[in-house]
Amino acid sequence: MNKRNRLTTWILVGLALGIAAGYIAHTNLADPKGFADTMSLVTTLFLRLIKMIIAPLVFSTLVVGIAKMGDAAEVGRIGIKALGWFIIASLLSLTLGLILVNLFRPGDAMALSGTLPAAGASSGITASGLTLKDFITHLVPTSIFDGMARNEILQIVIFSIFFGTGAAAIGDRAAPMIAAIDGATHVMLKVTGYVMNFAPFAVFAAVAGVVATSGVGVLGTYGKFMGEFYLGIALLWCILIAIGMLFVGPRLFKLLGLLREPTILAFTCASSEAAYPKTLEGLERFGVKNRLAAFVLPIGYSFNLDGSMMYCTFASVFIAQAYGIELALSTQMTMMLVLMLTSKGMAGVPRASLVVIAATLNQFHIPEAGLLLLLGIDHFLDMGRSATNVIGNGIATAVVAKWEGDLTDPALADKDIATAPLR
């Protein structure tokens, strides 16, 4: 068993043991909440270790990639193609969520149950609408050190593009610096390997904590809603894979195999950010050149959260249905366009989807208290959203690489990575 398969196996073992430990804690301990708080320390430590390496990894890989391109026009061309794909994928995700929630109408059953929170109750989620002014001012960092300290991926990407383009423009004089940054990239990838050794423990702790707090009974109470949502996730995967195959061909299944580990990691930890380093490695093994993968993937983490966007329309209309509010088709289309804009640039925000939904509910006069219906199961829903975000960004990067002619033979790419120094 190779190293990648071994880690995947241990992550799945951690998932199974976590469910068992959480169930035992929920049914036998006097204070399961205290147990969950203790477990959260392990998960928090792992996620902070991931956050520790993301900023330098994004900066170093992106700067080296752009410097090697050496052509600002090429950077612009790739960026436009990537954003074009992201917009199409976003519209597909939002539309699918809208269709399914109107087809299944999961909120109707909740309305009949008589267990709705009072319309004026507080959800505890701070709504934050994102205006055009907010987006523009958030786009460019006042200081790159501030952006890195807060892990603002989009801001790091903007600075790295300017820095890498400037390095390419001065040519040989920047060569020693680019070589040093490239060396830093290899060091960060080695550090990533060390951090990933903690993944099974983080998965165990995350799942055990959630099950200990909510119990497995919550899955039965909201089983229908969760089943319909995960059916939507499965359909979205099928659509993304089918479209990806139109461009990449059957070898796309090779990519899905390489993304298995980061997808499982994102699912079990409910964090697509935790899977970023392994997703980047998987794309390189698939044959996507580093300079392109390091450019497209970070942008995707801000603009291409397919699973999260499908959930936004699904959950927003579900809450309206639960409170007996019928939304006209035109209103739902407007809501979809609003979500299309407000969901951008939300990467790294805790419970980002709930924050976006809270802002949207206020704009359409839907009781924000409806979010209380989702808080108990949000972690389980976030698992599916995070895994889908990884798959969506992986396929997007592979498609853009194919358009650019930067997709090489996977076997050769895997051999190059295996023999590269310090990796």
mmCIF file of C-alpha atoms in Angstrom, residues 1-387:
data_model
loop_
_atom_site.group_PDB
_atom_site.id
_atom_site.type_symbol
_atom_site.label_atom_id
_atom_site.label_comp_id
_atom_site.label_asym_id
_atom_site.label_seq_id
_atom_site.Cartn_x
_atom_site.Cartn_y
_atom_site.Cartn_z
ATOM 1 C CA MET A 1 0.000 0.000 0.000
ATOM 2 C CA ASN A 2 1.537 3.345 -1.037
ATOM 3 C CA LYS A 3 1.706 6.362 1.243
ATOM 4 C CA ARG A 4 -1.327 8.122 -0.255
ATOM 5 C CA ASN A 5 -3.592 5.068 0.088
ATOM 6 C CA ARG A 6 -2.325 4.471 3.604
ATOM 7 C CA LEU A 7 -3.282 7.996 4.697
ATOM 8 C CA THR A 8 -6.725 7.652 3.103
ATOM 9 C CA THR A 9 -7.271 4.392 4.973
ATOM 10 C CA TRP A 10 -6.328 5.954 8.302
ATOM 11 C CA ILE A 11 -8.636 8.915 7.653
ATOM 12 C CA LEU A 12 -11.546 6.520 7.082
ATOM 13 C CA VAL A 13 -10.586 4.607 10.234
ATOM 14 C CA GLY A 14 -10.595 7.914 12.121
ATOM 15 C CA LEU A 15 -14.069 8.658 10.734
ATOM 16 C CA ALA A 16 -15.477 5.293 11.873
ATOM 17 C CA LEU A 17 -13.877 5.490 15.326
ATOM 18 C CA GLY A 18 -15.056 9.085 15.686
ATOM 19 C CA ILE A 19 -18.680 8.116 15.075
ATOM 20 C CA ALA A 20 -18.396 5.285 17.615
ATOM 21 C CA ALA A 21 -16.697 7.453 20.244
ATOM 22 C CA GLY A 22 -19.194 10.287 19.748
ATOM 23 C CA TYR A 23 -22.143 7.922 20.128
ATOM 24 C CA ILE A 24 -20.694 6.454 23.335
ATOM 25 C CA ALA A 25 -20.019 9.930 24.725
ATOM 26 C CA HIS A 26 -23.521 11.160 23.849
ATOM 27 C CA THR A 27 -25.289 8.205 25.455
ATOM 28 C CA ASN A 28 -23.051 7.559 28.501
ATOM 29 C CA LEU A 29 -21.329 10.768 29.587
ATOM 30 C CA ALA A 30 -22.991 13.263 31.906
ATOM 31 C CA ASP A 31 -21.372 16.133 30.025
ATOM 32 C CA PRO A 32 -21.061 15.263 26.317
ATOM 33 C CA LYS A 33 -20.649 18.986 25.551
ATOM 34 C CA GLY A 34 -17.446 19.005 27.630
ATOM 35 C CA PHE A 35 -16.207 15.970 25.681
ATOM 36 C CA ALA A 36 -16.980 17.769 22.420
ATOM 37 C CA ASP A 37 -15.106 20.865 23.583
ATOM 38 C CA THR A 38 -12.070 18.732 24.383
ATOM 39 C CA MET A 39 -12.219 17.055 20.980
ATOM 40 C CA SER A 40 -12.501 20.452 19.266
ATOM 41 C CA LEU A 41 -9.013 21.306 20.536
ATOM 42 C CA VAL A 42 -7.538 18.575 18.328
ATOM 43 C CA THR A 43 -9.537 19.675 15.279
ATOM 44 C CA THR A 44 -8.685 23.331 15.861
ATOM 45 C CA LEU A 45 -4.995 22.503 16.141
ATOM 46 C CA PHE A 46 -5.020 20.642 12.827
ATOM 47 C CA LEU A 47 -6.947 23.366 10.984
ATOM 48 C CA ARG A 48 -4.595 26.011 12.366
ATOM 49 C CA LEU A 49 -1.630 23.969 11.123
ATOM 50 C CA ILE A 50 -3.271 23.936 7.681
ATOM 51 C CA LYS A 51 -3.909 27.678 7.807
ATOM 52 C CA MET A 52 -0.274 28.142 8.826
ATOM 53 C CA ILE A 53 0.996 26.691 5.548
ATOM 54 C CA ILE A 54 -1.637 27.923 3.073
ATOM 55 C CA ALA A 55 -0.516 31.570 2.777
ATOM 56 C CA PRO A 56 3.189 30.836 2.105
ATOM 57 C CA LEU A 57 2.268 27.893 -0.145
ATOM 58 C CA VAL A 58 -0.145 29.965 -2.280
ATOM 59 C CA PHE A 59 2.308 32.866 -2.492
ATOM 60 C CA SER A 60 5.382 30.808 -3.371
ATOM 61 C CA THR A 61 3.731 28.506 -5.935
ATOM 62 C CA LEU A 62 1.842 31.344 -7.610
ATOM 63 C CA VAL A 63 4.823 33.711 -7.844
ATOM 64 C CA VAL A 64 7.078 31.011 -9.299
ATOM 65 C CA GLY A 65 4.373 29.929 -11.740
ATOM 66 C CA ILE A 66 3.700 33.437 -13.047
ATOM 67 C CA ALA A 67 7.403 34.273 -13.213
ATOM 68 C CA LYS A 68 7.938 31.177 -15.367
ATOM 69 C CA MET A 69 5.078 32.220 -17.654
ATOM 70 C CA GLY A 70 6.914 35.463 -18.304
ATOM 71 C CA ASP A 71 3.962 36.935 -20.198
ATOM 72 C CA ALA A 72 1.280 39.142 -18.656
ATOM 73 C CA ALA A 73 -0.997 38.426 -21.624
ATOM 74 C CA GLU A 74 -0.854 34.695 -20.837
ATOM 75 C CA VAL A 75 -1.749 35.358 -17.202
ATOM 76 C CA GLY A 76 -4.732 37.438 -18.320
ATOM 77 C CA ARG A 77 -5.864 34.824 -20.818
ATOM 78 C CA ILE A 78 -5.758 32.007 -18.266
ATOM 79 C CA GLY A 79 -7.516 34.185 -15.688
ATOM 80 C CA ILE A 80 -10.367 35.000 -18.078
ATOM 81 C CA LYS A 81 -10.828 31.322 -18.990
ATOM 82 C CA ALA A 82 -10.847 30.329 -15.328
ATOM 83 C CA LEU A 83 -13.377 33.003 -14.361
ATOM 84 C CA GLY A 84 -15.566 32.033 -17.326
ATOM 85 C CA TRP A 85 -15.687 28.439 -16.112
ATOM 86 C CA PHE A 86 -16.323 29.565 -12.523
ATOM 87 C CA ILE A 87 -19.311 31.694 -13.559
ATOM 88 C CA ILE A 88 -20.861 28.844 -15.562
ATOM 89 C CA ALA A 89 -20.291 26.337 -12.733
ATOM 90 C CA SER A 90 -21.752 28.785 -10.208
ATOM 91 C CA LEU A 91 -24.903 29.266 -12.251
ATOM 92 C CA LEU A 92 -25.271 25.490 -12.653
ATOM 93 C CA SER A 93 -24.880 24.932 -8.908
ATOM 94 C CA LEU A 94 -27.335 27.649 -7.917
ATOM 95 C CA THR A 95 -29.874 26.572 -10.533
ATOM 96 C CA LEU A 96 -29.687 22.907 -9.515
ATOM 97 C CA GLY A 97 -30.298 23.833 -5.875
ATOM 98 C CA LEU A 98 -33.283 25.948 -6.903
ATOM 99 C CA ILE A 99 -34.793 23.188 -9.050
ATOM 100 C CA LEU A 100 -34.404 20.470 -6.419
ATOM 101 C CA VAL A 101 -35.787 22.489 -3.496
ATOM 102 C CA ASN A 102 -38.877 23.333 -5.563
ATOM 103 C CA LEU A 103 -39.216 19.728 -6.682
ATOM 104 C CA PHE A 104 -38.865 18.110 -3.238
ATOM 105 C CA ARG A 105 -40.257 21.011 -1.137
ATOM 106 C CA PRO A 106 -38.568 19.825 2.104
ATOM 107 C CA GLY A 107 -39.792 22.900 3.985
ATOM 108 C CA ASP A 108 -43.448 21.834 3.753
ATOM 109 C CA ALA A 109 -42.912 18.922 6.153
ATOM 110 C CA MET A 110 -41.187 21.239 8.604
ATOM 111 C CA ALA A 111 -44.115 23.694 8.403
ATOM 112 C CA LEU A 112 -46.550 20.907 9.313
ATOM 113 C CA SER A 113 -44.422 19.708 12.239
ATOM 114 C CA GLY A 114 -45.263 22.757 14.360
ATOM 115 C CA THR A 115 -41.693 22.979 15.683
ATOM 116 C CA LEU A 116 -40.612 26.147 13.905
ATOM 117 C CA PRO A 117 -38.609 28.742 15.861
ATOM 118 C CA ALA A 118 -40.416 32.034 16.464
ATOM 119 C CA ALA A 119 -39.973 34.305 13.460
ATOM 120 C CA GLY A 120 -38.300 36.947 15.606
ATOM 121 C CA ALA A 121 -35.776 34.606 17.218
ATOM 122 C CA SER A 122 -32.094 35.330 16.715
ATOM 123 C CA SER A 123 -30.009 32.777 14.847
ATOM 124 C CA GLY A 124 -26.736 34.014 16.301
ATOM 125 C CA ILE A 125 -25.330 34.345 12.782
ATOM 126 C CA THR A 126 -24.094 37.803 11.867
ATOM 127 C CA ALA A 127 -25.440 38.671 8.421
ATOM 128 C CA SER A 128 -23.028 40.536 6.197
ATOM 129 C CA GLY A 129 -24.112 41.598 2.743
ATOM 130 C CA LEU A 130 -21.296 42.137 0.275
ATOM 131 C CA THR A 131 -21.690 45.287 -1.779
ATOM 132 C CA LEU A 132 -19.640 46.093 -4.868
ATOM 133 C CA LYS A 133 -17.686 48.653 -2.844
ATOM 134 C CA ASP A 134 -16.962 46.082 -0.140
ATOM 135 C CA PHE A 135 -15.816 43.557 -2.730
ATOM 136 C CA ILE A 136 -13.464 45.997 -4.484
ATOM 137 C CA THR A 137 -11.908 47.267 -1.250
ATOM 138 C CA HIS A 138 -11.561 43.697 -0.005
ATOM 139 C CA LEU A 139 -9.948 42.586 -3.255
ATOM 140 C CA VAL A 140 -6.661 44.475 -2.800
ATOM 141 C CA PRO A 141 -4.788 44.202 0.518
ATOM 142 C CA THR A 142 -3.639 47.320 2.348
ATOM 143 C CA SER A 143 -0.645 45.195 3.319
ATOM 144 C CA ILE A 144 0.309 41.763 2.074
ATOM 145 C CA PHE A 145 1.382 40.867 5.603
ATOM 146 C CA ASP A 146 -2.105 41.685 6.856
ATOM 147 C CA GLY A 147 -3.641 39.571 4.090
ATOM 148 C CA MET A 148 -1.351 36.649 4.902
ATOM 149 C CA ALA A 149 -1.973 36.976 8.632
ATOM 150 C CA ARG A 150 -5.731 36.635 8.020
ATOM 151 C CA ASN A 151 -5.321 33.997 5.284
ATOM 152 C CA GLU A 152 -7.218 36.118 2.757
ATOM 153 C CA ILE A 153 -6.574 33.909 -0.256
ATOM 154 C CA LEU A 154 -7.966 36.363 -2.799
ATOM 155 C CA GLN A 155 -5.739 39.174 -1.524
ATOM 156 C CA ILE A 156 -2.696 36.900 -1.560
ATOM 157 C CA VAL A 157 -3.522 35.946 -5.156
ATOM 158 C CA ILE A 158 -3.762 39.604 -6.249
ATOM 159 C CA PHE A 159 -0.404 40.509 -4.672
ATOM 160 C CA SER A 160 1.266 37.367 -6.010
ATOM 161 C CA ILE A 161 0.082 38.149 -9.550
ATOM 162 C CA PHE A 162 1.639 41.618 -9.409
ATOM 163 C CA PHE A 163 4.804 40.322 -7.739
ATOM 164 C CA GLY A 164 5.244 37.430 -10.165
ATOM 165 C CA THR A 165 4.546 39.642 -13.195
ATOM 166 C CA GLY A 166 7.091 42.191 -11.956
ATOM 167 C CA ALA A 167 9.679 39.447 -11.438
ATOM 168 C CA ALA A 168 9.086 38.154 -14.960
ATOM 169 C CA ALA A 169 9.435 41.669 -16.378
ATOM 170 C CA ILE A 170 12.954 42.236 -15.017
ATOM 171 C CA GLY A 171 14.184 38.876 -16.289
ATOM 172 C CA ASP A 172 17.529 37.482 -15.163
ATOM 173 C CA ARG A 173 17.932 39.948 -12.290
ATOM 174 C CA ALA A 174 15.026 38.231 -10.509
ATOM 175 C CA ALA A 175 16.297 34.694 -11.211
ATOM 176 C CA PRO A 176 18.065 34.178 -7.842
ATOM 177 C CA MET A 177 15.008 35.385 -5.946
ATOM 178 C CA ILE A 178 12.656 33.134 -7.948
ATOM 179 C CA ALA A 179 14.988 30.194 -7.312
ATOM 180 C CA ALA A 180 14.857 30.942 -3.575
ATOM 181 C CA ILE A 181 11.052 31.181 -3.605
ATOM 182 C CA ASP A 182 10.907 27.932 -5.581
ATOM 183 C CA GLY A 183 13.044 26.343 -2.860
ATOM 184 C CA ALA A 184 10.598 27.671 -0.277
ATOM 185 C CA THR A 185 7.789 25.979 -2.215
ATOM 186 C CA HIS A 186 9.487 22.580 -1.887
ATOM 187 C CA VAL A 187 10.017 23.202 1.833
ATOM 188 C CA MET A 188 6.330 24.063 2.300
ATOM 189 C CA LEU A 189 5.302 20.903 0.450
ATOM 190 C CA LYS A 190 7.513 18.893 2.790
ATOM 191 C CA VAL A 191 5.910 20.627 5.777
ATOM 192 C CA THR A 192 2.521 19.766 4.269
ATOM 193 C CA GLY A 193 3.468 16.093 4.418
ATOM 194 C CA TYR A 194 4.270 16.423 8.111
ATOM 195 C CA VAL A 195 0.991 18.208 8.864
ATOM 196 C CA MET A 196 -1.071 15.616 6.984
ATOM 197 C CA ASN A 197 0.130 12.939 9.385
ATOM 198 C CA PHE A 198 -2.210 14.511 11.950
ATOM 199 C CA ALA A 199 -5.258 14.299 9.645
ATOM 200 C CA PRO A 200 -6.675 10.983 10.983
ATOM 201 C CA PHE A 201 -6.612 12.348 14.562
ATOM 202 C CA ALA A 202 -8.339 15.555 13.442
ATOM 203 C CA VAL A 203 -11.027 13.576 11.610
ATOM 204 C CA PHE A 204 -11.624 11.391 14.674
ATOM 205 C CA ALA A 205 -11.942 14.424 16.945
ATOM 206 C CA ALA A 206 -14.170 16.430 14.584
ATOM 207 C CA VAL A 207 -16.704 13.645 14.041
ATOM 208 C CA ALA A 208 -16.657 12.472 17.668
ATOM 209 C CA GLY A 209 -17.337 16.014 18.883
ATOM 210 C CA VAL A 210 -20.274 16.588 16.546
ATOM 211 C CA VAL A 211 -21.930 13.223 17.257
ATOM 212 C CA ALA A 212 -21.398 13.657 21.021
ATOM 213 C CA THR A 213 -23.161 17.041 20.927
ATOM 214 C CA SER A 214 -26.019 16.347 18.528
ATOM 215 C CA GLY A 215 -26.292 12.574 18.733
ATOM 216 C CA VAL A 216 -27.053 10.341 15.789
ATOM 217 C CA GLY A 217 -30.740 11.029 16.398
ATOM 218 C CA VAL A 218 -30.443 14.395 14.677
ATOM 219 C CA LEU A 219 -29.736 12.510 11.458
ATOM 220 C CA GLY A 220 -33.111 10.804 11.767
ATOM 221 C CA THR A 221 -34.999 14.008 12.499
ATOM 222 C CA TYR A 222 -33.585 15.769 9.465
ATOM 223 C CA GLY A 223 -32.960 12.625 7.445
ATOM 224 C CA LYS A 224 -35.284 13.579 4.588
ATOM 225 C CA PHE A 225 -33.794 17.056 4.217
ATOM 226 C CA MET A 226 -30.244 15.719 4.353
ATOM 227 C CA GLY A 227 -31.031 12.894 1.928
ATOM 228 C CA GLU A 228 -32.481 15.324 -0.602
ATOM 229 C CA PHE A 229 -29.523 17.667 -0.201
ATOM 230 C CA TYR A 230 -26.997 14.858 -0.697
ATOM 231 C CA LEU A 231 -28.936 13.675 -3.726
ATOM 232 C CA GLY A 232 -28.434 17.188 -5.077
ATOM 233 C CA ILE A 233 -24.718 16.951 -4.284
ATOM 234 C CA ALA A 234 -24.514 13.635 -6.164
ATOM 235 C CA LEU A 235 -26.295 15.129 -9.182
ATOM 236 C CA LEU A 236 -23.962 18.137 -9.124
ATOM 237 C CA TRP A 237 -20.954 15.806 -9.116
ATOM 238 C CA CYS A 238 -22.387 13.946 -12.108
ATOM 239 C CA ILE A 239 -22.977 17.183 -14.016
ATOM 240 C CA LEU A 240 -19.503 18.561 -13.279
ATOM 241 C CA ILE A 241 -17.842 15.263 -14.191
ATOM 242 C CA ALA A 242 -19.858 14.963 -17.413
ATOM 243 C CA ILE A 243 -18.956 18.494 -18.506
ATOM 244 C CA GLY A 244 -15.340 17.928 -17.499
ATOM 245 C CA MET A 245 -15.197 14.783 -19.631
ATOM 246 C CA LEU A 246 -16.340 16.777 -22.665
ATOM 247 C CA PHE A 247 -13.067 18.694 -22.435
ATOM 248 C CA VAL A 248 -10.625 16.299 -20.766
ATOM 249 C CA GLY A 249 -12.006 12.942 -21.845
ATOM 250 C CA PRO A 250 -12.183 9.640 -19.903
ATOM 251 C CA ARG A 251 -8.842 10.348 -18.242
ATOM 252 C CA LEU A 252 -10.804 12.661 -15.934
ATOM 253 C CA PHE A 253 -11.498 9.574 -13.830
ATOM 254 C CA LYS A 254 -7.752 9.421 -13.181
ATOM 255 C CA LEU A 255 -8.026 12.918 -11.691
ATOM 256 C CA LEU A 256 -10.934 11.860 -9.482
ATOM 257 C CA GLY A 257 -8.799 9.024 -8.179
ATOM 258 C CA LEU A 258 -5.951 11.413 -7.383
ATOM 259 C CA LEU A 259 -8.377 13.778 -5.632
ATOM 260 C CA ARG A 260 -9.816 10.989 -3.494
ATOM 261 C CA GLU A 261 -7.614 11.744 -0.499
ATOM 262 C CA PRO A 262 -8.181 15.545 -0.378
ATOM 263 C CA THR A 263 -11.909 15.001 -1.010
ATOM 264 C CA ILE A 264 -12.206 12.580 1.906
ATOM 265 C CA LEU A 265 -10.169 14.960 4.057
ATOM 266 C CA ALA A 266 -12.428 17.896 3.152
ATOM 267 C CA PHE A 267 -15.515 15.758 3.820
ATOM 268 C CA THR A 268 -14.448 14.471 7.213
ATOM 269 C CA CYS A 269 -13.072 17.801 8.458
ATOM 270 C CA ALA A 270 -15.863 19.841 6.779
ATOM 271 C CA SER A 271 -13.181 22.168 5.399
ATOM 272 C CA SER A 272 -12.138 22.490 1.756
ATOM 273 C CA GLU A 273 -9.279 24.686 2.951
ATOM 274 C CA ALA A 274 -7.765 21.695 4.763
ATOM 275 C CA ALA A 275 -7.583 19.878 1.430
ATOM 276 C CA TYR A 276 -5.857 22.658 -0.543
ATOM 277 C CA PRO A 277 -2.252 21.351 -0.373
ATOM 278 C CA LYS A 278 -3.239 17.805 -1.331
ATOM 279 C CA THR A 279 -5.528 19.059 -4.096
ATOM 280 C CA LEU A 280 -2.641 21.008 -5.601
ATOM 281 C CA GLU A 281 -0.423 17.923 -5.416
ATOM 282 C CA GLY A 282 -3.118 15.756 -7.016
ATOM 283 C CA LEU A 283 -3.506 18.175 -9.939
ATOM 284 C CA GLU A 284 0.239 18.140 -10.556
ATOM 285 C CA ARG A 285 0.251 14.345 -10.504
ATOM 286 C CA PHE A 286 -2.566 14.394 -13.027
ATOM 287 C CA GLY A 287 -0.378 16.382 -15.379
ATOM 288 C CA VAL A 288 -1.433 19.992 -14.797
ATOM 289 C CA LYS A 289 1.667 22.147 -14.930
ATOM 290 C CA ASN A 290 2.515 23.708 -11.583
ATOM 291 C CA ARG A 291 2.456 27.267 -12.900
ATOM 292 C CA LEU A 292 -1.152 26.872 -14.027
ATOM 293 C CA ALA A 293 -2.426 24.821 -11.080
ATOM 294 C CA ALA A 294 -0.890 27.272 -8.622
ATOM 295 C CA PHE A 295 -2.656 30.132 -10.419
ATOM 296 C CA VAL A 296 -6.148 28.706 -11.037
ATOM 297 C CA LEU A 297 -6.703 26.723 -7.826
ATOM 298 C CA PRO A 298 -6.372 29.637 -5.344
ATOM 299 C CA ILE A 299 -8.743 31.753 -7.440
ATOM 300 C CA GLY A 300 -11.192 28.865 -7.449
ATOM 301 C CA TYR A 301 -11.166 28.814 -3.653
ATOM 302 C CA SER A 302 -12.669 32.308 -3.725
ATOM 303 C CA PHE A 303 -14.871 32.149 -6.833
ATOM 304 C CA ASN A 304 -15.792 28.492 -7.385
ATOM 305 C CA LEU A 305 -17.413 27.044 -4.255
ATOM 306 C CA ASP A 306 -19.893 24.851 -6.131
ATOM 307 C CA GLY A 307 -21.202 22.857 -3.171
ATOM 308 C CA SER A 308 -21.623 25.922 -0.982
ATOM 309 C CA MET A 309 -23.537 27.794 -3.680
ATOM 310 C CA MET A 310 -25.958 24.949 -4.324
ATOM 311 C CA TYR A 311 -26.623 24.819 -0.592
ATOM 312 C CA CYS A 312 -27.354 28.562 -0.470
ATOM 313 C CA THR A 313 -30.340 28.360 -2.830
ATOM 314 C CA PHE A 314 -31.492 25.021 -1.395
ATOM 315 C CA ALA A 315 -31.438 26.267 2.216
ATOM 316 C CA SER A 316 -32.846 29.744 1.536
ATOM 317 C CA VAL A 317 -35.963 28.464 -0.252
ATOM 318 C CA PHE A 318 -36.308 25.629 2.309
ATOM 319 C CA ILE A 319 -36.601 28.199 5.102
ATOM 320 C CA ALA A 320 -39.171 30.192 3.106
ATOM 321 C CA GLN A 321 -41.211 27.012 2.566
ATOM 322 C CA ALA A 322 -41.014 26.151 6.267
ATOM 323 C CA TYR A 323 -42.596 29.499 7.167
ATOM 324 C CA GLY A 324 -45.231 29.180 4.457
ATOM 325 C CA ILE A 325 -43.754 31.929 2.282
ATOM 326 C CA GLU A 326 -44.317 31.276 -1.405
ATOM 327 C CA LEU A 327 -41.653 32.873 -3.577
ATOM 328 C CA ALA A 328 -42.514 33.732 -7.160
ATOM 329 C CA LEU A 329 -40.208 32.382 -9.848
ATOM 330 C CA SER A 330 -38.979 35.902 -10.597
ATOM 331 C CA THR A 331 -38.139 36.398 -6.906
ATOM 332 C CA GLN A 332 -36.250 33.121 -6.814
ATOM 333 C CA MET A 333 -34.283 34.082 -9.926
ATOM 334 C CA THR A 334 -33.412 37.413 -8.313
ATOM 335 C CA MET A 335 -32.335 35.559 -5.180
ATOM 336 C CA MET A 336 -30.110 33.322 -7.295
ATOM 337 C CA LEU A 337 -28.386 36.328 -8.884
ATOM 338 C CA VAL A 338 -27.922 37.952 -5.467
ATOM 339 C CA LEU A 339 -26.340 34.751 -4.149
ATOM 340 C CA MET A 340 -24.156 34.605 -7.250
ATOM 341 C CA LEU A 341 -22.575 37.895 -6.188
ATOM 342 C CA THR A 342 -22.636 37.680 -2.386
ATOM 343 C CA SER A 343 -21.044 34.217 -2.301
ATOM 344 C CA LYS A 344 -17.845 35.424 -3.954
ATOM 345 C CA GLY A 345 -14.825 36.149 -1.825
ATOM 346 C CA MET A 346 -16.294 34.385 1.226
ATOM 347 C CA ALA A 347 -13.586 31.694 1.418
ATOM 348 C CA GLY A 348 -12.066 31.370 4.865
ATOM 349 C CA VAL A 349 -15.075 32.941 6.638
ATOM 350 C CA PRO A 350 -16.319 30.645 9.440
ATOM 351 C CA ARG A 351 -19.715 29.174 8.496
ATOM 352 C CA ALA A 352 -19.496 31.182 5.286
ATOM 353 C CA SER A 353 -22.603 29.635 3.749
ATOM 354 C CA LEU A 354 -24.733 30.480 6.790
ATOM 355 C CA VAL A 355 -23.443 34.060 6.754
ATOM 356 C CA VAL A 356 -24.388 34.444 3.091
ATOM 357 C CA ILE A 357 -27.799 32.851 3.655
ATOM 358 C CA ALA A 358 -28.497 35.132 6.637
ATOM 359 C CA ALA A 359 -27.791 38.202 4.505
ATOM 360 C CA THR A 360 -29.998 36.867 1.704
ATOM 361 C CA LEU A 361 -32.937 36.060 3.994
ATOM 362 C CA ASN A 362 -32.970 39.630 5.280
ATOM 363 C CA GLN A 363 -33.115 41.040 1.759
ATOM 364 C CA PHE A 364 -36.159 38.911 0.858
ATOM 365 C CA HIS A 365 -38.004 39.330 4.181
ATOM 366 C CA ILE A 366 -37.673 35.669 5.146
ATOM 367 C CA PRO A 367 -37.326 35.047 8.932
ATOM 368 C CA GLU A 368 -33.657 34.692 9.804
ATOM 369 C CA ALA A 369 -34.734 32.458 12.680
ATOM 370 C CA GLY A 370 -35.104 29.705 10.092
ATOM 371 C CA LEU A 371 -31.363 29.234 10.289
ATOM 372 C CA LEU A 372 -31.915 27.676 13.701
ATOM 373 C CA LEU A 373 -33.445 24.721 11.853
ATOM 374 C CA LEU A 374 -30.104 24.074 10.164
ATOM 375 C CA LEU A 375 -27.551 24.775 12.893
ATOM 376 C CA GLY A 376 -27.800 21.302 14.430
ATOM 377 C CA ILE A 377 -27.020 19.537 11.158
ATOM 378 C CA ASP A 378 -24.881 22.179 9.475
ATOM 379 C CA HIS A 379 -21.649 20.296 10.144
ATOM 380 C CA PHE A 380 -22.999 17.204 8.359
ATOM 381 C CA LEU A 381 -24.163 19.359 5.440
ATOM 382 C CA ASP A 382 -20.851 21.221 5.373
ATOM 383 C CA MET A 383 -19.062 17.912 4.899
ATOM 384 C CA GLY A 384 -20.793 17.436 1.540
ATOM 385 C CA ARG A 385 -20.328 21.071 0.545
ATOM 386 C CA SER A 386 -16.600 21.004 1.280
ATOM 387 C CA ALA A 387 -15.997 17.768 -0.626
#
